[in-house]
Structure formats: structure tokens, C-alpha cells
mmCIF file of C-alpha atoms in Angstrom:
data_model
loop_
_atom_site.group_PDB
_atom_site.id
_atom_site.type_symbol
_atom_site.label_atom_id
_atom_site.label_comp_id
_atom_site.label_asym_id
_atom_site.label_seq_id
_atom_site.Cartn_x
_atom_site.Cartn_y
_atom_site.Cartn_z
ATOM 1 C CA MET A 12 -183.966 6.301 -95.477
ATOM 2 C CA LEU A 13 -187.138 7.705 -97.045
ATOM 3 C CA PHE A 14 -188.464 4.199 -97.768
ATOM 4 C CA ARG A 15 -187.841 3.094 -94.187
ATOM 5 C CA SER A 16 -189.558 6.175 -92.802
ATOM 6 C CA VAL A 17 -192.586 5.667 -95.045
ATOM 7 C CA LEU A 18 -192.738 1.971 -94.130
ATOM 8 C CA ASP A 19 -192.522 2.824 -90.425
ATOM 9 C CA ARG A 20 -195.372 5.356 -90.665
ATOM 10 C CA PHE A 21 -197.426 2.933 -92.762
ATOM 11 C CA GLY A 22 -197.052 0.251 -90.105
ATOM 12 C CA LYS A 23 -198.014 2.670 -87.360
ATOM 13 C CA GLY A 24 -201.073 3.743 -89.320
ATOM 14 C CA ILE A 25 -202.256 0.147 -89.716
ATOM 15 C CA ARG A 26 -201.752 -0.851 -86.088
ATOM 16 C CA SER A 27 -202.933 2.228 -84.196
ATOM 17 C CA ALA A 28 -206.694 2.206 -84.832
ATOM 18 C CA PRO A 29 -207.187 -1.570 -84.207
ATOM 19 C CA ARG A 30 -205.054 -1.363 -81.068
ATOM 20 C CA ASP A 31 -207.012 1.570 -79.691
ATOM 21 C CA ALA A 32 -210.296 -0.128 -80.552
ATOM 22 C CA LEU A 33 -209.149 -3.164 -78.546
ATOM 23 C CA ILE A 34 -208.313 -0.921 -75.598
ATOM 24 C CA ALA A 35 -211.673 0.885 -75.747
ATOM 25 C CA GLU A 36 -213.641 -2.369 -75.969
ATOM 26 C CA SER A 37 -211.713 -3.976 -73.096
ATOM 27 C CA VAL A 38 -212.817 -1.579 -70.356
ATOM 28 C CA PRO A 39 -216.053 0.020 -69.085
ATOM 29 C CA ARG A 40 -216.894 3.402 -70.589
ATOM 30 C CA ALA A 41 -216.274 5.036 -67.228
ATOM 31 C CA ALA A 42 -212.624 3.897 -67.352
ATOM 32 C CA LEU A 43 -211.707 4.934 -70.913
ATOM 33 C CA GLY A 44 -209.457 7.764 -69.741
ATOM 34 C CA ARG A 45 -207.519 5.534 -67.357
ATOM 35 C CA ALA A 46 -207.182 2.793 -69.973
ATOM 36 C CA PHE A 47 -205.755 5.086 -72.636
ATOM 37 C CA GLY A 48 -203.672 6.927 -70.043
ATOM 38 C CA PHE A 49 -202.144 3.649 -68.890
ATOM 39 C CA HIS A 50 -201.338 2.719 -72.488
ATOM 40 C CA ARG A 51 -199.743 6.086 -73.230
ATOM 41 C CA MET A 52 -197.733 5.837 -70.010
ATOM 42 C CA GLY A 53 -196.305 2.466 -71.055
ATOM 43 C CA ASP A 54 -195.675 3.597 -74.609
ATOM 44 C CA SER A 55 -193.837 6.751 -73.580
ATOM 45 C CA LEU A 56 -191.831 4.832 -70.976
ATOM 46 C CA GLY A 57 -190.308 3.018 -73.922
ATOM 47 C CA ALA A 58 -189.409 6.400 -75.388
ATOM 48 C CA VAL A 59 -187.506 7.167 -72.169
ATOM 49 C CA ILE A 60 -185.625 3.886 -72.048
ATOM 50 C CA GLY A 61 -185.013 3.716 -75.814
ATOM 51 C CA PRO A 62 -182.871 6.870 -76.207
ATOM 52 C CA LEU A 63 -180.838 5.948 -73.113
ATOM 53 C CA LEU A 64 -180.197 2.500 -74.582
ATOM 54 C CA GLY A 65 -179.321 4.245 -77.849
ATOM 55 C CA LEU A 66 -176.667 6.316 -76.097
ATOM 56 C CA LEU A 67 -175.352 3.142 -74.485
ATOM 57 C CA ALA A 68 -175.290 1.368 -77.852
ATOM 58 C CA LEU A 69 -173.438 4.244 -79.487
ATOM 59 C CA SER A 70 -170.799 4.217 -76.746
ATOM 60 C CA LEU A 71 -170.293 0.467 -77.171
ATOM 61 C CA VAL A 72 -169.941 0.549 -80.971
ATOM 62 C CA GLY A 73 -167.768 3.634 -81.238
ATOM 63 C CA ASP A 74 -170.559 6.040 -82.280
ATOM 64 C CA ASP A 75 -171.425 3.903 -85.311
ATOM 65 C CA VAL A 76 -175.089 4.831 -85.818
ATOM 66 C CA ARG A 77 -175.748 2.047 -88.339
ATOM 67 C CA ALA A 78 -174.435 -0.602 -85.982
ATOM 68 C CA ALA A 79 -176.447 0.811 -83.077
ATOM 69 C CA MET A 80 -179.640 0.729 -85.151
ATOM 70 C CA TRP A 81 -179.458 -3.075 -85.287
ATOM 71 C CA TRP A 82 -180.177 -3.089 -81.556
ATOM 72 C CA ALA A 83 -183.719 -1.912 -82.368
ATOM 73 C CA LEU A 84 -184.475 -5.288 -83.957
ATOM 74 C CA VAL A 85 -184.489 -6.954 -80.532
ATOM 75 C CA PRO A 86 -187.441 -5.073 -78.943
ATOM 76 C CA ALA A 87 -189.185 -4.993 -82.331
ATOM 77 C CA GLY A 88 -189.020 -8.785 -82.574
ATOM 78 C CA ILE A 89 -190.242 -9.189 -78.993
ATOM 79 C CA SER A 90 -193.176 -6.839 -79.689
ATOM 80 C CA VAL A 91 -194.270 -8.856 -82.712
ATOM 81 C CA ALA A 92 -194.044 -12.088 -80.699
ATOM 82 C CA LEU A 93 -196.157 -10.635 -77.880
ATOM 83 C CA THR A 94 -199.061 -9.956 -80.251
ATOM 84 C CA LEU A 95 -199.505 -13.723 -80.541
ATOM 85 C CA PHE A 96 -200.738 -13.746 -76.932
ATOM 86 C CA VAL A 97 -203.431 -11.091 -77.481
ATOM 87 C CA ARG A 98 -206.921 -12.555 -77.573
ATOM 88 C CA GLU A 99 -209.899 -10.524 -78.694
ATOM 89 C CA GLN A 100 -213.054 -11.135 -76.702
ATOM 90 C CA ARG A 101 -215.570 -13.098 -78.753
ATOM 91 C CA ARG A 102 -218.998 -11.526 -79.038
ATOM 92 C CA PRO A 103 -221.916 -13.772 -78.094
ATOM 93 C CA ILE A 104 -223.872 -15.385 -80.912
ATOM 94 C CA ALA A 105 -227.224 -13.619 -81.157
ATOM 95 C CA THR A 106 -230.553 -15.416 -81.288
ATOM 96 C CA ALA A 107 -232.645 -15.119 -84.467
ATOM 97 C CA GLU A 108 -234.895 -12.531 -82.804
ATOM 98 C CA GLN A 109 -231.988 -10.484 -81.480
ATOM 99 C CA ASP A 110 -230.198 -10.807 -84.802
ATOM 100 C CA SER A 111 -233.226 -9.303 -86.544
ATOM 101 C CA VAL A 112 -233.259 -6.395 -84.093
ATOM 102 C CA ASP A 113 -229.506 -5.893 -84.516
ATOM 103 C CA ARG A 114 -229.868 -5.821 -88.303
ATOM 104 C CA GLY A 115 -232.552 -3.163 -87.995
ATOM 105 C CA GLU A 116 -230.408 -1.048 -85.720
ATOM 106 C CA ALA A 117 -227.392 -1.521 -87.993
ATOM 107 C CA ALA A 118 -229.435 -0.448 -91.014
ATOM 108 C CA ALA A 119 -230.526 2.696 -89.172
ATOM 109 C CA ARG A 120 -226.959 3.473 -88.146
ATOM 110 C CA SER A 121 -225.521 2.767 -91.602
ATOM 111 C CA LYS A 122 -226.955 6.067 -92.815
ATOM 112 C CA ASP A 123 -224.974 7.891 -90.144
ATOM 113 C CA PRO A 124 -222.672 5.445 -88.304
ATOM 114 C CA LEU A 125 -220.708 8.215 -86.591
ATOM 115 C CA PRO A 126 -222.903 10.625 -84.623
ATOM 116 C CA PRO A 127 -222.724 14.434 -84.915
ATOM 117 C CA ALA A 128 -221.007 14.755 -81.519
ATOM 118 C CA PHE A 129 -218.141 12.607 -82.776
ATOM 119 C CA ARG A 130 -217.798 14.636 -85.964
ATOM 120 C CA ARG A 131 -217.904 17.918 -84.052
ATOM 121 C CA VAL A 132 -215.217 16.888 -81.545
ATOM 122 C CA THR A 133 -213.053 15.292 -84.233
ATOM 123 C CA THR A 134 -213.200 18.470 -86.314
ATOM 124 C CA VAL A 135 -212.029 20.554 -83.352
ATOM 125 C CA LEU A 136 -209.177 18.186 -82.471
ATOM 126 C CA VAL A 137 -208.032 17.913 -86.096
ATOM 127 C CA LEU A 138 -207.970 21.694 -86.500
ATOM 128 C CA ILE A 139 -205.811 21.946 -83.388
ATOM 129 C CA ALA A 140 -203.463 19.285 -84.818
ATOM 130 C CA VAL A 141 -202.735 21.561 -87.796
ATOM 131 C CA VAL A 142 -200.375 23.529 -85.521
ATOM 132 C CA ASN A 143 -198.862 20.448 -83.852
ATOM 133 C CA PHE A 144 -195.812 19.886 -86.018
ATOM 134 C CA SER A 145 -193.326 17.068 -85.488
ATOM 135 C CA ASP A 146 -191.303 16.944 -82.280
ATOM 136 C CA ALA A 147 -188.249 16.492 -84.520
ATOM 137 C CA LEU A 148 -188.494 20.199 -85.345
ATOM 138 C CA LEU A 149 -188.452 21.044 -81.633
ATOM 139 C CA LEU A 150 -185.258 19.032 -81.278
ATOM 140 C CA LEU A 151 -183.886 20.868 -84.323
ATOM 141 C CA ARG A 152 -184.574 24.099 -82.471
ATOM 142 C CA VAL A 153 -182.578 22.788 -79.497
ATOM 143 C CA ILE A 154 -179.695 21.915 -81.848
ATOM 144 C CA GLU A 155 -179.805 25.331 -83.506
ATOM 145 C CA LEU A 156 -179.565 26.951 -80.078
ATOM 146 C CA GLY A 157 -176.119 25.370 -79.800
ATOM 147 C CA HIS A 158 -176.716 22.288 -77.651
ATOM 148 C CA THR A 159 -174.733 19.100 -78.173
ATOM 149 C CA THR A 160 -176.139 15.821 -79.492
ATOM 150 C CA THR A 161 -176.059 14.315 -76.008
ATOM 151 C CA GLU A 162 -177.912 17.323 -74.597
ATOM 152 C CA VAL A 163 -180.554 17.012 -77.328
ATOM 153 C CA VAL A 164 -181.078 13.339 -76.456
ATOM 154 C CA LEU A 165 -181.342 14.222 -72.766
ATOM 155 C CA ALA A 166 -183.909 16.914 -73.603
ATOM 156 C CA TYR A 167 -185.919 14.289 -75.473
ATOM 157 C CA VAL A 168 -185.640 11.971 -72.470
ATOM 158 C CA ALA A 169 -186.881 14.786 -70.191
ATOM 159 C CA PHE A 170 -189.852 15.355 -72.498
ATOM 160 C CA ASN A 171 -190.799 11.669 -72.491
ATOM 161 C CA THR A 172 -190.249 11.341 -68.739
ATOM 162 C CA VAL A 173 -192.836 14.041 -68.081
ATOM 163 C CA TYR A 174 -195.099 12.446 -70.690
ATOM 164 C CA THR A 175 -194.776 9.073 -68.939
ATOM 165 C CA LEU A 176 -195.428 10.446 -65.463
ATOM 166 C CA GLY A 177 -198.364 12.590 -66.554
ATOM 167 C CA ALA A 178 -200.267 10.282 -68.932
ATOM 168 C CA TYR A 179 -202.032 8.065 -66.394
ATOM 169 C CA PRO A 180 -203.008 10.865 -63.952
ATOM 170 C CA ALA A 181 -204.369 12.788 -66.941
ATOM 171 C CA GLY A 182 -206.435 9.730 -67.882
ATOM 172 C CA VAL A 183 -207.814 9.516 -64.349
ATOM 173 C CA LEU A 184 -208.780 13.193 -64.479
ATOM 174 C CA ALA A 185 -210.438 12.640 -67.873
ATOM 175 C CA ASP A 186 -212.746 10.084 -66.244
ATOM 176 C CA ARG A 187 -213.732 12.583 -63.536
ATOM 177 C CA TRP A 188 -213.608 16.017 -65.158
ATOM 178 C CA PRO A 189 -215.015 17.278 -68.470
ATOM 179 C CA ARG A 190 -212.576 16.032 -71.090
ATOM 180 C CA PRO A 191 -212.369 19.412 -72.879
ATOM 181 C CA VAL A 192 -211.008 20.940 -69.649
ATOM 182 C CA VAL A 193 -208.340 18.238 -69.299
ATOM 183 C CA PHE A 194 -207.439 18.636 -72.973
ATOM 184 C CA ALA A 195 -207.170 22.410 -72.459
ATOM 185 C CA VAL A 196 -204.544 21.822 -69.748
ATOM 186 C CA GLY A 197 -202.447 19.994 -72.334
ATOM 187 C CA LEU A 198 -202.913 22.809 -74.847
ATOM 188 C CA SER A 199 -201.728 25.293 -72.225
ATOM 189 C CA ALA A 200 -198.519 23.274 -71.810
ATOM 190 C CA PHE A 201 -198.191 23.245 -75.607
ATOM 191 C CA ALA A 202 -198.434 27.049 -75.700
ATOM 192 C CA ILE A 203 -195.892 27.533 -72.901
ATOM 193 C CA GLY A 204 -193.425 25.094 -74.450
ATOM 194 C CA TYR A 205 -193.639 26.415 -78.009
ATOM 195 C CA ILE A 206 -193.655 30.128 -77.177
ATOM 196 C CA GLY A 207 -190.886 29.641 -74.623
ATOM 197 C CA LEU A 208 -188.690 27.732 -77.077
ATOM 198 C CA GLY A 209 -189.358 30.408 -79.648
ATOM 199 C CA LEU A 210 -188.106 33.171 -77.354
ATOM 200 C CA VAL A 211 -185.383 31.542 -75.238
ATOM 201 C CA GLY A 212 -181.688 31.479 -76.107
ATOM 202 C CA GLN A 213 -179.119 28.822 -75.259
ATOM 203 C CA SER A 214 -179.660 28.136 -71.568
ATOM 204 C CA GLY A 215 -180.912 25.582 -69.100
ATOM 205 C CA TRP A 216 -184.427 26.909 -69.660
ATOM 206 C CA VAL A 217 -184.526 24.890 -72.881
ATOM 207 C CA PHE A 218 -184.708 21.669 -70.866
ATOM 208 C CA VAL A 219 -187.390 23.081 -68.567
ATOM 209 C CA LEU A 220 -189.525 24.167 -71.519
ATOM 210 C CA VAL A 221 -189.135 20.826 -73.304
ATOM 211 C CA ALA A 222 -190.169 19.098 -70.074
ATOM 212 C CA VAL A 223 -193.230 21.369 -69.710
ATOM 213 C CA TYR A 224 -194.136 20.568 -73.302
ATOM 214 C CA GLY A 225 -194.217 16.894 -72.259
ATOM 215 C CA LEU A 226 -197.468 17.674 -70.437
ATOM 216 C CA PHE A 227 -199.094 18.372 -73.804
ATOM 217 C CA PRO A 228 -199.151 14.776 -75.102
ATOM 218 C CA ALA A 229 -199.721 13.521 -71.549
ATOM 219 C CA PHE A 230 -202.974 15.499 -71.316
ATOM 220 C CA THR A 231 -204.118 15.123 -74.927
ATOM 221 C CA ASP A 232 -203.042 11.842 -76.601
ATOM 222 C CA GLY A 233 -204.908 9.365 -74.417
ATOM 223 C CA VAL A 234 -207.575 11.890 -73.449
ATOM 224 C CA GLY A 235 -208.424 12.582 -77.086
ATOM 225 C CA LYS A 236 -208.755 8.881 -77.901
ATOM 226 C CA ALA A 237 -210.914 8.279 -74.846
ATOM 227 C CA TRP A 238 -213.027 11.291 -75.754
ATOM 228 C CA VAL A 239 -213.832 10.185 -79.312
ATOM 229 C CA SER A 240 -214.352 6.564 -78.179
ATOM 230 C CA SER A 241 -216.982 7.710 -75.695
ATOM 231 C CA LEU A 242 -219.007 9.374 -78.448
ATOM 232 C CA VAL A 243 -219.724 6.311 -80.608
ATOM 233 C CA PRO A 244 -221.393 2.906 -80.122
ATOM 234 C CA THR A 245 -219.007 0.152 -79.050
ATOM 235 C CA GLU A 246 -219.265 -1.659 -82.389
ATOM 236 C CA CYS A 247 -218.153 1.520 -84.201
ATOM 237 C CA THR A 248 -215.029 2.076 -82.100
ATOM 238 C CA GLY A 249 -212.608 0.793 -84.728
ATOM 239 C CA HIS A 250 -214.275 2.873 -87.443
ATOM 240 C CA ALA A 251 -214.213 5.966 -85.236
ATOM 241 C CA GLN A 252 -210.559 5.529 -84.282
ATOM 242 C CA GLY A 253 -209.612 4.986 -87.910
ATOM 243 C CA VAL A 254 -211.354 8.165 -89.047
ATOM 244 C CA PHE A 255 -210.037 10.228 -86.133
ATOM 245 C CA GLN A 256 -206.437 9.084 -86.444
ATOM 246 C CA SER A 257 -206.350 9.342 -90.240
ATOM 247 C CA LEU A 258 -207.555 12.938 -90.127
ATOM 248 C CA ASN A 259 -205.346 13.778 -87.159
ATOM 249 C CA ASN A 260 -202.202 12.373 -88.788
ATOM 250 C CA GLY A 261 -203.050 14.200 -92.007
ATOM 251 C CA ALA A 262 -203.300 17.425 -90.013
ATOM 252 C CA VAL A 263 -199.891 16.770 -88.412
ATOM 253 C CA LEU A 264 -198.446 16.291 -91.919
ATOM 254 C CA VAL A 265 -199.876 19.669 -92.939
ATOM 255 C CA ALA A 266 -198.404 21.175 -89.766
ATOM 256 C CA GLY A 267 -194.962 19.855 -90.667
ATOM 257 C CA LEU A 268 -195.205 21.284 -94.176
ATOM 258 C CA TRP A 269 -196.122 24.830 -93.165
ATOM 259 C CA ALA A 270 -193.694 24.835 -90.229
ATOM 260 C CA GLY A 271 -190.877 23.672 -92.494
ATOM 261 C CA LEU A 272 -191.639 26.378 -95.042
ATOM 262 C CA LEU A 273 -191.600 29.072 -92.339
ATOM 263 C CA TRP A 274 -188.661 27.668 -90.353
ATOM 264 C CA ASN A 275 -186.104 30.176 -91.635
ATOM 265 C CA VAL A 276 -188.497 33.097 -92.131
ATOM 266 C CA GLY A 277 -187.952 36.219 -90.043
ATOM 267 C CA PRO A 278 -185.369 35.811 -87.270
ATOM 268 C CA GLY A 279 -184.892 32.190 -88.379
ATOM 269 C CA ASP A 280 -184.163 29.034 -86.380
ATOM 270 C CA GLY A 281 -187.853 28.180 -86.114
ATOM 271 C CA GLN A 282 -188.994 31.170 -84.094
ATOM 272 C CA VAL A 283 -191.910 32.116 -86.366
ATOM 273 C CA PRO A 284 -193.617 28.680 -86.531
ATOM 274 C CA LEU A 285 -193.037 28.114 -82.814
ATOM 275 C CA LEU A 286 -194.601 31.437 -81.843
ATOM 276 C CA VAL A 287 -197.500 31.057 -84.292
ATOM 277 C CA ALA A 288 -198.307 27.501 -83.170
ATOM 278 C CA GLY A 289 -197.932 28.393 -79.501
ATOM 279 C CA GLY A 290 -200.245 31.371 -79.850
ATOM 280 C CA VAL A 291 -202.921 29.326 -81.631
ATOM 281 C CA ALA A 292 -202.665 26.570 -79.007
ATOM 282 C CA GLY A 293 -203.084 29.092 -76.183
ATOM 283 C CA ALA A 294 -206.189 30.563 -77.802
ATOM 284 C CA ALA A 295 -207.564 27.062 -78.424
ATOM 285 C CA ALA A 296 -207.017 26.143 -74.761
ATOM 286 C CA VAL A 297 -209.132 29.079 -73.600
ATOM 287 C CA ALA A 298 -211.829 28.429 -76.207
ATOM 288 C CA MET A 299 -212.021 24.710 -75.424
ATOM 289 C CA ALA A 300 -212.268 25.268 -71.679
ATOM 290 C CA LEU A 301 -215.071 27.816 -72.088
ATOM 291 C CA ALA A 302 -217.027 26.563 -75.114
ATOM 292 C CA PRO A 303 -220.468 25.475 -73.819
ATOM 293 C CA GLY A 304 -220.875 22.921 -76.602
ATOM 294 C CA LEU A 305 -217.753 21.034 -75.506
ATOM 295 C CA ARG A 306 -217.730 21.483 -71.741
ATOM 296 C CA GLN A 307 -220.360 18.827 -71.086
ATOM 297 C CA LYS A 308 -218.864 15.632 -69.631
ATOM 298 C CA THR A 309 -218.971 12.808 -72.183
#
């Protein structure tokens, strides 16, 4: 199980930055938010359909989880096959004069290939990610509140449904509004979802709060990638996405470690990490929306 999880994360780490660089280089800069929002919408739609198919598979194989897992090979195989049809746009061959100019510009950029604005924004987003622990812990909280396995899966479906419906509109807003403001909306949903789940007991409000929390990735995942992509030259997009996502995923790992250590502290059942993370996210939302250094439209 551990080996499979590590292999899965390793594969995601390899594919994510090149994929996002392809997306960023395929659209005009003015449409980065919509492009990443459209991608996140499609990706999260799979996370809506997948759990429902999983429930169907379990019902057909008598709740045999191992047998149901084999169903995942079908969409995985199709996904690999579809990559064969992706064609990267070839860059024009430069003339000798242009090539000389390009080499000069590249030499100048090599000393600092990623500009200060990128490093400043990335630092802020990575620090926020330190409180964004795995959604698996949120589902654990739902389980510990006494909900059944089916109800937990339905809560996850509700979360991803909101994520799917909100991702593209959030991307559109990110192309029109200052991206820090759009990101702050997502952080506000984060704060409401985490604090609410930390305080609520077993009730229907759990599903409402999980659904509200779905606005957090909808207003931050694609928006964050569009934001950092807009801060670097086109030829540095892959580099920038690699740096941003490596640091961001490392921060999420740290978040999981501290949240796990504090999960049973105090009242228990995850209340302490949920309330701490929610409070930090709420403060970050206010700071991001008001900080003059981040409010400028990029």
C-alpha cells in the first residue's frame, strides 16, 4: 500500500508541472485563469464521477474493495493512450541574428531566471499551504462524527461537485479581477469549512460545510497556477511550475505531519488542527485581499 501511494504521488509530481506548462503556453496571457479553471473543472469532474463509479463497482462485486480497484485500470489506460495525441507547438527556428539576441537575453536571465514577483507570490502561497492538510483528514473527521461509509463518499462527491462547478467561473474572475482577491475568496471558504467542521457535531451541516470547502480549491488551484505563470517569461513556465508545485507539495506534506500529530490533542477528533488551520486561513484571506503589494492585477 505504501509503495503504491508513493508511486502514485511520484507520477503526479512528474506530470503536473509539464502539463501545466503546456496549458500556460497554449493560451494568451489574458486567458490563463480561464485555461487553468477549465482544466481544474474537468479534473474535478472526474473526482465526482469516480467515487460514484466506485460505489457502483462495490455493489457489483459484493463490497470487495480489491476487486473494485481493478476498475481503475480502465480510465488509467485510456488516459495514457490519450497522451499520444497531444502535440506540443514547435517554436520557430531563429535566424542567426535573432539567435544571438536570444542568447544574450538568456545569459542575462540565467542569473535570475525567476523574477522577484514570482518568488514573493510563491512564498506567500507556500506559507498558506502549510495549513492545507490532506482532504483525507477531513473525511476522517466526517467518519469520527459517526457518518457511514456511504455518507462519507457522498460528502466527498458534494465537495468535488462544488469544486467542478466553481473552478471555471473562478478562472474567469481571475482574468478580470486582481488574482489575490479571487484567491482570498477561496481562503474564506477554507476558513468556513475547517472551523465549521471543527465545531459541528453529527448533523446535516457536515455536508453543507464540506460543500462550502469545495469553493477553496475552486478559487485557488487554477488561480494560483495562472497567477505564478503570469509572473514569468513564457520560456520559463515549466521551470516556474516545477518550483512552485514542488514547494507547495512539500508544504502540504508538512501540513499533514503537524495536523496528524495534533489530531487527538485537546477535545480530539481533529478539532484542534481544524480550528488552527481555519483561523490561519481566515487571517490570510484578509491579509491577501488588503496587502498593497499583492493587490495589483498581474
